[in-house]
PDB file of C-alpha atoms in Angstrom:
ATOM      1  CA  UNK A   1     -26.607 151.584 153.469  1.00 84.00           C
ATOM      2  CA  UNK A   2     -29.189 149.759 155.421  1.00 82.00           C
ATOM      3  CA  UNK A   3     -32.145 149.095 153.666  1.00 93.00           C
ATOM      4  CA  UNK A   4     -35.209 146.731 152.337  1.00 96.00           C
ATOM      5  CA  UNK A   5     -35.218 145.751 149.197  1.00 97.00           C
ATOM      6  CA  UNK A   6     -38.058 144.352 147.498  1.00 97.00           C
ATOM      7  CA  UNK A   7     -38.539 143.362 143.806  1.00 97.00           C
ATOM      8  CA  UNK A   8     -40.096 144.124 141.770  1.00 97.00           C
ATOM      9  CA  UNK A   9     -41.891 147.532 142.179  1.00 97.00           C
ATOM     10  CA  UNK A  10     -44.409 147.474 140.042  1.00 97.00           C
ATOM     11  CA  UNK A  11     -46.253 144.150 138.741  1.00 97.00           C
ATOM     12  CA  UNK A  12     -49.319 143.401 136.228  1.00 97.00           C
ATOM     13  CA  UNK A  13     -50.160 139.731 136.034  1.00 96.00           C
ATOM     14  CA  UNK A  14     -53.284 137.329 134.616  1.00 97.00           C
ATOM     15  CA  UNK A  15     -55.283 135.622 137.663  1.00 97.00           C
ATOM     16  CA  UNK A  16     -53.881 132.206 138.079  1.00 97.00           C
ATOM     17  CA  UNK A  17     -50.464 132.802 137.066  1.00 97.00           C
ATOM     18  CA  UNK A  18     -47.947 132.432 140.084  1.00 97.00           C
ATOM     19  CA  UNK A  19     -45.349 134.527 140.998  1.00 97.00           C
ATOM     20  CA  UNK A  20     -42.833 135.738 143.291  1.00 98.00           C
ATOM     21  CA  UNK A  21     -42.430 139.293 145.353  1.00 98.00           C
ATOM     22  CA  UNK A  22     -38.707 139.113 146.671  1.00 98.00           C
ATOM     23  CA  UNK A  23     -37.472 141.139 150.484  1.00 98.00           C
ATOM     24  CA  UNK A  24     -33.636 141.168 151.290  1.00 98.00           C
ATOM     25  CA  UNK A  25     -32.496 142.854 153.843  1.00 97.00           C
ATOM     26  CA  UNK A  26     -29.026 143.883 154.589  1.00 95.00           C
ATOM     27  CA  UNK A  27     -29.268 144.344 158.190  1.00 94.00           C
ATOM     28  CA  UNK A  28     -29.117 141.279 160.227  1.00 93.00           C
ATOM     29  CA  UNK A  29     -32.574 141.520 161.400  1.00 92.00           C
ATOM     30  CA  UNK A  30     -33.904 138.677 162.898  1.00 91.00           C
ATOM     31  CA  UNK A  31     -37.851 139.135 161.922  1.00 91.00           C
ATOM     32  CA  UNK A  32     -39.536 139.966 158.478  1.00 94.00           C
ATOM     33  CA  UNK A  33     -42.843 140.369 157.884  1.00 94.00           C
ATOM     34  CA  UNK A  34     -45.262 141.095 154.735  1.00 96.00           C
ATOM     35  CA  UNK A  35     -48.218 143.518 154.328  1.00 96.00           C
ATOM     36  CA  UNK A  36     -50.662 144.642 152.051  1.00 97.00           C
ATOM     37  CA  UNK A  37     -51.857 147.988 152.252  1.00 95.00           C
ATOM     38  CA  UNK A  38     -55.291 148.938 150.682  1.00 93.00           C
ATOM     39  CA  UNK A  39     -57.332 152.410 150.752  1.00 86.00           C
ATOM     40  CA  UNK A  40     -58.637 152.817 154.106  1.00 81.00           C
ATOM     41  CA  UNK A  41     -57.811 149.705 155.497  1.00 85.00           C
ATOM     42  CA  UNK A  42     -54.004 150.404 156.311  1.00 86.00           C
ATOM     43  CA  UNK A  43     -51.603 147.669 156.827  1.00 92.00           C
ATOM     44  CA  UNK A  44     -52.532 144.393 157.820  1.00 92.00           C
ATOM     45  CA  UNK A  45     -50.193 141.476 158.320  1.00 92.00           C
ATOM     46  CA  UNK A  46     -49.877 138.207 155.708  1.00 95.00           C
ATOM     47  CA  UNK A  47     -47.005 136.626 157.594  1.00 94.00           C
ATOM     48  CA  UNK A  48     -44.210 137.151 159.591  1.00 92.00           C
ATOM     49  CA  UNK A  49     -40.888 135.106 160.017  1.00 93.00           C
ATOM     50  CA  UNK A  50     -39.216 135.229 163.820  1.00 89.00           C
ATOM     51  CA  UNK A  51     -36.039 133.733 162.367  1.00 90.00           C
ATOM     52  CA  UNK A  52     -34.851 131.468 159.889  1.00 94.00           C
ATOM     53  CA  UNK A  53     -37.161 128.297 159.080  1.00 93.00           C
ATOM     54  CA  UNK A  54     -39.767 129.898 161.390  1.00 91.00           C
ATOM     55  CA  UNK A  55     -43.108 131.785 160.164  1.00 93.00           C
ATOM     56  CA  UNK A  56     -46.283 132.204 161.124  1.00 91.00           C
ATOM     57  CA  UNK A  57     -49.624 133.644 159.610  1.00 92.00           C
ATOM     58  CA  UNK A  58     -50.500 137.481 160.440  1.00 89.00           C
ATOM     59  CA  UNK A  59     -54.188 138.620 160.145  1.00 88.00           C
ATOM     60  CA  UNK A  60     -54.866 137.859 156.265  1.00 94.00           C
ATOM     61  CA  UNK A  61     -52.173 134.786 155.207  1.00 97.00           C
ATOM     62  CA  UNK A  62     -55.078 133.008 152.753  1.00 97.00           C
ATOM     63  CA  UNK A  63     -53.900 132.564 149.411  1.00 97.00           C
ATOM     64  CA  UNK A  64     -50.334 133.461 150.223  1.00 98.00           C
ATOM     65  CA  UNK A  65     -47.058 131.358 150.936  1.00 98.00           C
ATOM     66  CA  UNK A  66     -43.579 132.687 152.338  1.00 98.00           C
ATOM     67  CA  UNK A  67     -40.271 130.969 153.063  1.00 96.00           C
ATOM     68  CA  UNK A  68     -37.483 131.970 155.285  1.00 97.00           C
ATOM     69  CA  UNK A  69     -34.362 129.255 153.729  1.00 97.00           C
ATOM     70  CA  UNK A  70     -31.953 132.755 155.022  1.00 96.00           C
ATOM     71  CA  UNK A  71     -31.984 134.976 157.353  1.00 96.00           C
ATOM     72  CA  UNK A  72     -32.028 137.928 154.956  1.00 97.00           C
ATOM     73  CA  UNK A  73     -34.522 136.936 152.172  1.00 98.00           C
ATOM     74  CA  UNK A  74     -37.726 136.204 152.876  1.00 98.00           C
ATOM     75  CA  UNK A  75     -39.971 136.004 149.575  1.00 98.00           C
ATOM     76  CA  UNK A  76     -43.647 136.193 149.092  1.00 98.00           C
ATOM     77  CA  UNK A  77     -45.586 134.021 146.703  1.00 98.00           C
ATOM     78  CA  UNK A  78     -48.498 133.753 145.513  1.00 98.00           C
ATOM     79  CA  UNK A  79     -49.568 130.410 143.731  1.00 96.00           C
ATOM     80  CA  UNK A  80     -52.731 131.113 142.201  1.00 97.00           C
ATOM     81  CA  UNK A  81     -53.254 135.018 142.191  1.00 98.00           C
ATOM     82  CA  UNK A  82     -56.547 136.513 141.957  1.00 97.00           C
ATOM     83  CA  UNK A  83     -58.087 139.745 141.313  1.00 97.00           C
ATOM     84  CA  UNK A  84     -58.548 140.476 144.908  1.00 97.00           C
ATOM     85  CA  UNK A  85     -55.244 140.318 145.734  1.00 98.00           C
ATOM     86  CA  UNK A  86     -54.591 143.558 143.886  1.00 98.00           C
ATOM     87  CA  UNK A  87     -52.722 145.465 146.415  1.00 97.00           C
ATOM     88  CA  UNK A  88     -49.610 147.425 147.679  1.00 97.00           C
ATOM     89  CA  UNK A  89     -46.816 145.478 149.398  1.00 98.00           C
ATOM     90  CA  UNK A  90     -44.931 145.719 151.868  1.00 97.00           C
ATOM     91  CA  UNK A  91     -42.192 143.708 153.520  1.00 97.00           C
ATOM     92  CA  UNK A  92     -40.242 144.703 156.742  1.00 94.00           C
ATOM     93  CA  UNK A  93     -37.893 143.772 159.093  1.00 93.00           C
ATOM     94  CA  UNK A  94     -36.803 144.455 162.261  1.00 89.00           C
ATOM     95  CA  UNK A  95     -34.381 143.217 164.690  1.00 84.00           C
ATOM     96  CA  UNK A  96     -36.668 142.034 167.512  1.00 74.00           C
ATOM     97  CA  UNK A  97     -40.621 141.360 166.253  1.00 67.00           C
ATOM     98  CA  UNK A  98     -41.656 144.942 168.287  1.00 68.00           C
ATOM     99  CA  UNK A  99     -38.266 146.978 167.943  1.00 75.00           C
ATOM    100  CA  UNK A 100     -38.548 149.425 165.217  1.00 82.00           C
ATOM    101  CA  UNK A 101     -39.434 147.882 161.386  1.00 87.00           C
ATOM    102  CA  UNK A 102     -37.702 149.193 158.745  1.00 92.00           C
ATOM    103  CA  UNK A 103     -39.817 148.724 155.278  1.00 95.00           C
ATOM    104  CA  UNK A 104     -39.284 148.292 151.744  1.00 96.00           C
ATOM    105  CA  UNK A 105     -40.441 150.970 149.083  1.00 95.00           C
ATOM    106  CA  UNK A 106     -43.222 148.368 148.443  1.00 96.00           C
ATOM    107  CA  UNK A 107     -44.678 146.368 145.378  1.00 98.00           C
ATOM    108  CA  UNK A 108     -47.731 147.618 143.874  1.00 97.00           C
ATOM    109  CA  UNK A 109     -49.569 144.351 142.466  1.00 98.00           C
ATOM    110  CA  UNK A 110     -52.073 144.161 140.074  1.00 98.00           C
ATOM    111  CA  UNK A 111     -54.218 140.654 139.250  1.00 98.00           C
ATOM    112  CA  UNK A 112     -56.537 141.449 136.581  1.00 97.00           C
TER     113      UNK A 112
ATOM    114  CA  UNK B   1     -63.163 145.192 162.666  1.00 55.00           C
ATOM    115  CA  UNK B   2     -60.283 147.141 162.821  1.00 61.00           C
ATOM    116  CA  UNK B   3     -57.987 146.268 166.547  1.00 81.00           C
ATOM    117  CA  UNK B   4     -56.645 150.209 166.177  1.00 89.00           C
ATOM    118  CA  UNK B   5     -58.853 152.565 165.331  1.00 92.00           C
ATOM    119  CA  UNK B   6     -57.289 156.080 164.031  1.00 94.00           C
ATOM    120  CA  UNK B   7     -59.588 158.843 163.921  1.00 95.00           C
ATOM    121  CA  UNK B   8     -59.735 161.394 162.005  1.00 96.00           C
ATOM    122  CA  UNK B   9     -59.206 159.592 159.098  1.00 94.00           C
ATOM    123  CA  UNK B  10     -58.628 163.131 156.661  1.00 96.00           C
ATOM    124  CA  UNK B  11     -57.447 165.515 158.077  1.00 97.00           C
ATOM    125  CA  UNK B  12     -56.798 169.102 156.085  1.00 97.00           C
ATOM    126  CA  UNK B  13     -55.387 172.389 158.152  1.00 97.00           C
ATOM    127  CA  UNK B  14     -53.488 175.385 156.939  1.00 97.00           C
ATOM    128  CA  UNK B  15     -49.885 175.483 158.226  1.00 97.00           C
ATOM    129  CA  UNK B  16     -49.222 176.927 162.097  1.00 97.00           C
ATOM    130  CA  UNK B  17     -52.601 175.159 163.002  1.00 97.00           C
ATOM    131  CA  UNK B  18     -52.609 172.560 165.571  1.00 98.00           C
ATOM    132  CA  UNK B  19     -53.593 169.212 165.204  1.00 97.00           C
ATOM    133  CA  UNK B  20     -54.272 165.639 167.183  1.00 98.00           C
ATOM    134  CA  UNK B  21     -54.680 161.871 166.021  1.00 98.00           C
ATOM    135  CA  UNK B  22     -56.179 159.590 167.954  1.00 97.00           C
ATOM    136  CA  UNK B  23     -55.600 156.000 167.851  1.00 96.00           C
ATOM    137  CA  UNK B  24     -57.885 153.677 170.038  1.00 95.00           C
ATOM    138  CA  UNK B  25     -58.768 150.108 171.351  1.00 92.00           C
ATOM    139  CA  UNK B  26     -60.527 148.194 173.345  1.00 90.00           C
ATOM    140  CA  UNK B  27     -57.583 145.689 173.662  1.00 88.00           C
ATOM    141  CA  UNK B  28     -54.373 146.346 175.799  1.00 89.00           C
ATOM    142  CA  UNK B  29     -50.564 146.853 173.821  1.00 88.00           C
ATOM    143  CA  UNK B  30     -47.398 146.151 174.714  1.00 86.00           C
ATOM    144  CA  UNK B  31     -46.062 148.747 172.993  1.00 87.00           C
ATOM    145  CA  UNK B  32     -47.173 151.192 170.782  1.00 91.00           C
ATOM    146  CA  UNK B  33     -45.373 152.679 167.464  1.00 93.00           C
ATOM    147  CA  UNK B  34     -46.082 155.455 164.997  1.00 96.00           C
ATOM    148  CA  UNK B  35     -45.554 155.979 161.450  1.00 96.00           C
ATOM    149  CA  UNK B  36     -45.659 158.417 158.875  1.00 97.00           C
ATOM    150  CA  UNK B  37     -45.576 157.471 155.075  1.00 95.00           C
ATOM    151  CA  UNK B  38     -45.048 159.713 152.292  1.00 93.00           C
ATOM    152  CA  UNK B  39     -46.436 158.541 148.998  1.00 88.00           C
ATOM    153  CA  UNK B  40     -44.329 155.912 146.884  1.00 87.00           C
ATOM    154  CA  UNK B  41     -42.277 154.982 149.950  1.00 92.00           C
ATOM    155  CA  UNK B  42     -42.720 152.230 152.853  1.00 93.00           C
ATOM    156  CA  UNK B  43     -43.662 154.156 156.510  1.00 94.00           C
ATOM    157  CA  UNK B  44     -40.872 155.390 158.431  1.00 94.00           C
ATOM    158  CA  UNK B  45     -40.774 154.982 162.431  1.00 92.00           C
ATOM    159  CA  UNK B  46     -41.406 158.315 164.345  1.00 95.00           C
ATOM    160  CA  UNK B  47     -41.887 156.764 168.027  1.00 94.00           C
ATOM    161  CA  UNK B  48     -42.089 153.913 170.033  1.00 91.00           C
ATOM    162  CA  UNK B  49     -43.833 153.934 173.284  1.00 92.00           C
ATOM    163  CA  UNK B  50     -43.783 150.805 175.709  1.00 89.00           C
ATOM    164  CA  UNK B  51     -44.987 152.287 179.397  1.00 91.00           C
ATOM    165  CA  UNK B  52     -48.281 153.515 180.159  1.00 93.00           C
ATOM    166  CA  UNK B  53     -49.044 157.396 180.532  1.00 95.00           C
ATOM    167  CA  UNK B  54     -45.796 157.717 178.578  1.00 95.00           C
ATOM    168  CA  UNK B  55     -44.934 160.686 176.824  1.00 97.00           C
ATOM    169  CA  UNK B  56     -42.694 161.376 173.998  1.00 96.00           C
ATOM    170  CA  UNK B  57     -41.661 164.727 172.108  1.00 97.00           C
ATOM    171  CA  UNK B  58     -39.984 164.737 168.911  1.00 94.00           C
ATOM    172  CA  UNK B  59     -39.450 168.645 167.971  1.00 95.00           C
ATOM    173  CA  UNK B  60     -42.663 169.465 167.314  1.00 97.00           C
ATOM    174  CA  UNK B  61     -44.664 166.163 167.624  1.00 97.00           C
ATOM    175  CA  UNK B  62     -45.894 164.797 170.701  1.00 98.00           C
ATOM    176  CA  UNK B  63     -46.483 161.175 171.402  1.00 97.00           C
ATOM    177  CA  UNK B  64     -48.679 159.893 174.261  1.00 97.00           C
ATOM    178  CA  UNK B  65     -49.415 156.414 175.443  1.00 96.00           C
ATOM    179  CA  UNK B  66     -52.930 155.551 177.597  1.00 95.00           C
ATOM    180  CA  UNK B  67     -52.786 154.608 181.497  1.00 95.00           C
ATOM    181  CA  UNK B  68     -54.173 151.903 180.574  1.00 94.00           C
ATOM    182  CA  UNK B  69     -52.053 151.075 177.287  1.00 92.00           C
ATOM    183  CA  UNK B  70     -54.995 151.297 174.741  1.00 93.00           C
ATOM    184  CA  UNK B  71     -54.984 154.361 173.132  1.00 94.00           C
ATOM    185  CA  UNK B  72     -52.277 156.924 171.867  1.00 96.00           C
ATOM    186  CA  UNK B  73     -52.906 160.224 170.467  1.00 97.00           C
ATOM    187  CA  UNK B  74     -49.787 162.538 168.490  1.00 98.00           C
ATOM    188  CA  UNK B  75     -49.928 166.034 168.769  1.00 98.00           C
ATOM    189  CA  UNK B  76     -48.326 168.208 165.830  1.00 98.00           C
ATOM    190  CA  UNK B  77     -47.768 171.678 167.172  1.00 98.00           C
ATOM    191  CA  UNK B  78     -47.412 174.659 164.387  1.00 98.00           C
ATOM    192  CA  UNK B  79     -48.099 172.185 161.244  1.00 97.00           C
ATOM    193  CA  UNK B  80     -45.879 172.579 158.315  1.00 97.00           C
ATOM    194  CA  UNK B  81     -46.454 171.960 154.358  1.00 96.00           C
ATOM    195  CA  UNK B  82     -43.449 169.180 155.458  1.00 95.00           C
ATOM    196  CA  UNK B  83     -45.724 167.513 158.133  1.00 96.00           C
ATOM    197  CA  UNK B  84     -48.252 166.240 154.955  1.00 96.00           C
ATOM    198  CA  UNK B  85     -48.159 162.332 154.692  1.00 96.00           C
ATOM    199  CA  UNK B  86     -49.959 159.667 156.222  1.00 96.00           C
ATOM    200  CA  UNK B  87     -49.897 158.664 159.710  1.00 97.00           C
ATOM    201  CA  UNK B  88     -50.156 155.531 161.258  1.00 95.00           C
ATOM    202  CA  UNK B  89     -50.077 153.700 164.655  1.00 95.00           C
ATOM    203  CA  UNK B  90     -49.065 150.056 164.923  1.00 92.00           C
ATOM    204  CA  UNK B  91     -49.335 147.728 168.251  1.00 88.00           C
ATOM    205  CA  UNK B  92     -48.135 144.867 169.413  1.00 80.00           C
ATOM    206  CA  UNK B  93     -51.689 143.340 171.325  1.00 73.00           C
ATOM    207  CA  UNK B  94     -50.448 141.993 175.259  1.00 64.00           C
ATOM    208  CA  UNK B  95     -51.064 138.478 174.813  1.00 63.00           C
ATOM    209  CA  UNK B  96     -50.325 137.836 170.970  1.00 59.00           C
ATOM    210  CA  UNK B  97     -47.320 136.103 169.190  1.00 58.00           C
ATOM    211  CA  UNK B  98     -44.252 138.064 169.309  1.00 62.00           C
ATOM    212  CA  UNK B  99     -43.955 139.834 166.615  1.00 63.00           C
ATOM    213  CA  UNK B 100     -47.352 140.397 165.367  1.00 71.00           C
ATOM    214  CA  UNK B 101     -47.742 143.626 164.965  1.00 80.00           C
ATOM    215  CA  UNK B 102     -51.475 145.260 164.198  1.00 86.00           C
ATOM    216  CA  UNK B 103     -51.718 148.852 162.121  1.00 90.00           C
ATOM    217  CA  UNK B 104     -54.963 151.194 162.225  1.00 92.00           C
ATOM    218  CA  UNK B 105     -56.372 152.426 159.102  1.00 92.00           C
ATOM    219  CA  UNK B 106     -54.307 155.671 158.811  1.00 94.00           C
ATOM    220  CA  UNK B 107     -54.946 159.268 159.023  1.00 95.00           C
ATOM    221  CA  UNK B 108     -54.311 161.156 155.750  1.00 96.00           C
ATOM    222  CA  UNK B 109     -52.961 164.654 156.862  1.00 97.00           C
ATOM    223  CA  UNK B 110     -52.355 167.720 154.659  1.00 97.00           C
ATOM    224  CA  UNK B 111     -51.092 170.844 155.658  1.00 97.00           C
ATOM    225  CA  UNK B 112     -51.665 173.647 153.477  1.00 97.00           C
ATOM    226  CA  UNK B 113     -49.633 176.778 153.003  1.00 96.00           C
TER     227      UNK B 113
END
């Protein structure tokens, strides 16, 4: 079955203490990209990767780091979270970087 | 400043009304996408539209992109209790990296029975 996968779903942690969101996708797709989606705000871009060793920042990258070693992981960290990171995430991928973008079930973070 | 602006943001009808979204810009897209999102899961792709003055029809949604490529609106015809979820609209600005992508804020829709 084609899908997203990210782990884990749900995550508590203390500000300061890094961790890592993981994305795999089983699809081939060249680009992934991460979100965060907050009440009336939507979904707004961290980073996106066009292919393997390539990435670049979206609309809101500060305070977050990404990687892209394979083309079907591409995992999300955060070094130093802080309480305004506190957010739902998202990571997608798509084949081409505007063909359709197929999304994980998302990662609801909280930093207190 | 949001790039896409949806309006409404709420929206509540009772089912067999009609109902449009609107989602606006000053800036021009290459392409426009919508998405609906149910809670606890990522959005799902309804549509992509790419020309201007382009028009779409999925059953009882209708999808229609701006002459000038900066605004959509969908059209729900009939709303069901099935239609409830959040929509949104996501563009790809003319000009920008590939692959950037830029969402509006959403429109929460419930359709009551």
């Amino acid at each position: 079955e084609a899908q997203v996968t990210q782990n884990p779903r749900y995550l508590i942690t203390v500000t300061g203490k890094k961790l890592t969101v993981t994305c795999s996708q089983n699809m081939n797709h060249e680009y992934m990209s991460w979100y965060r989606q907050d009440p009336g705000l939507g979904l707004r871009q961290i980073y996106y990767s066009m292919n393997v060793e390539v990435t670049d920042k979206g609309d809101v990258p500060e305070g977050y780091k990404v990687s892209r070693k394979e083309k079907r992981n591409f995992p999300l960290i955060l070094e130093s979270p802080s309480p305004n990171q506190t957010s739902l995430y998202f990571c997608a991928s798509s084949l081409y970087g505007l063909t359709e973008a197929f999304f994980g079930q998302g990662t609801r973070l909280t930093v207190v | 400043t949001q790039l896409l602006e949806q309006s409404p943001q709420f929206l509540s009808i009772q089912e067999g009304e009609n109902l449009t979204v609107y989602c606006n810009s000053s800036s021009v897209f290459s392409s426009l996408q919508w998405y609906r999102q149910e809670p606890g899961e990522g959005p799902v792709l309804l549509v992509t539209v790419v020309t201007g003055g382009e028009v779409k029809k999925l059953k009882r949604l209708t999808f229609q992109f701006g002459d000038a490529r900066k605004d959509s609106s969908l059209h729900i015809t009939a709303a069901q209790t099935g239609d409830t979820g959040l929509y949104l609209c996501a563009g790809a600005m003319d000009g920008t990296s590939y692959g950037k992508l830029t969402f509006g804020q959403g429109t929460i829709l419930t359709v009551h029975p």
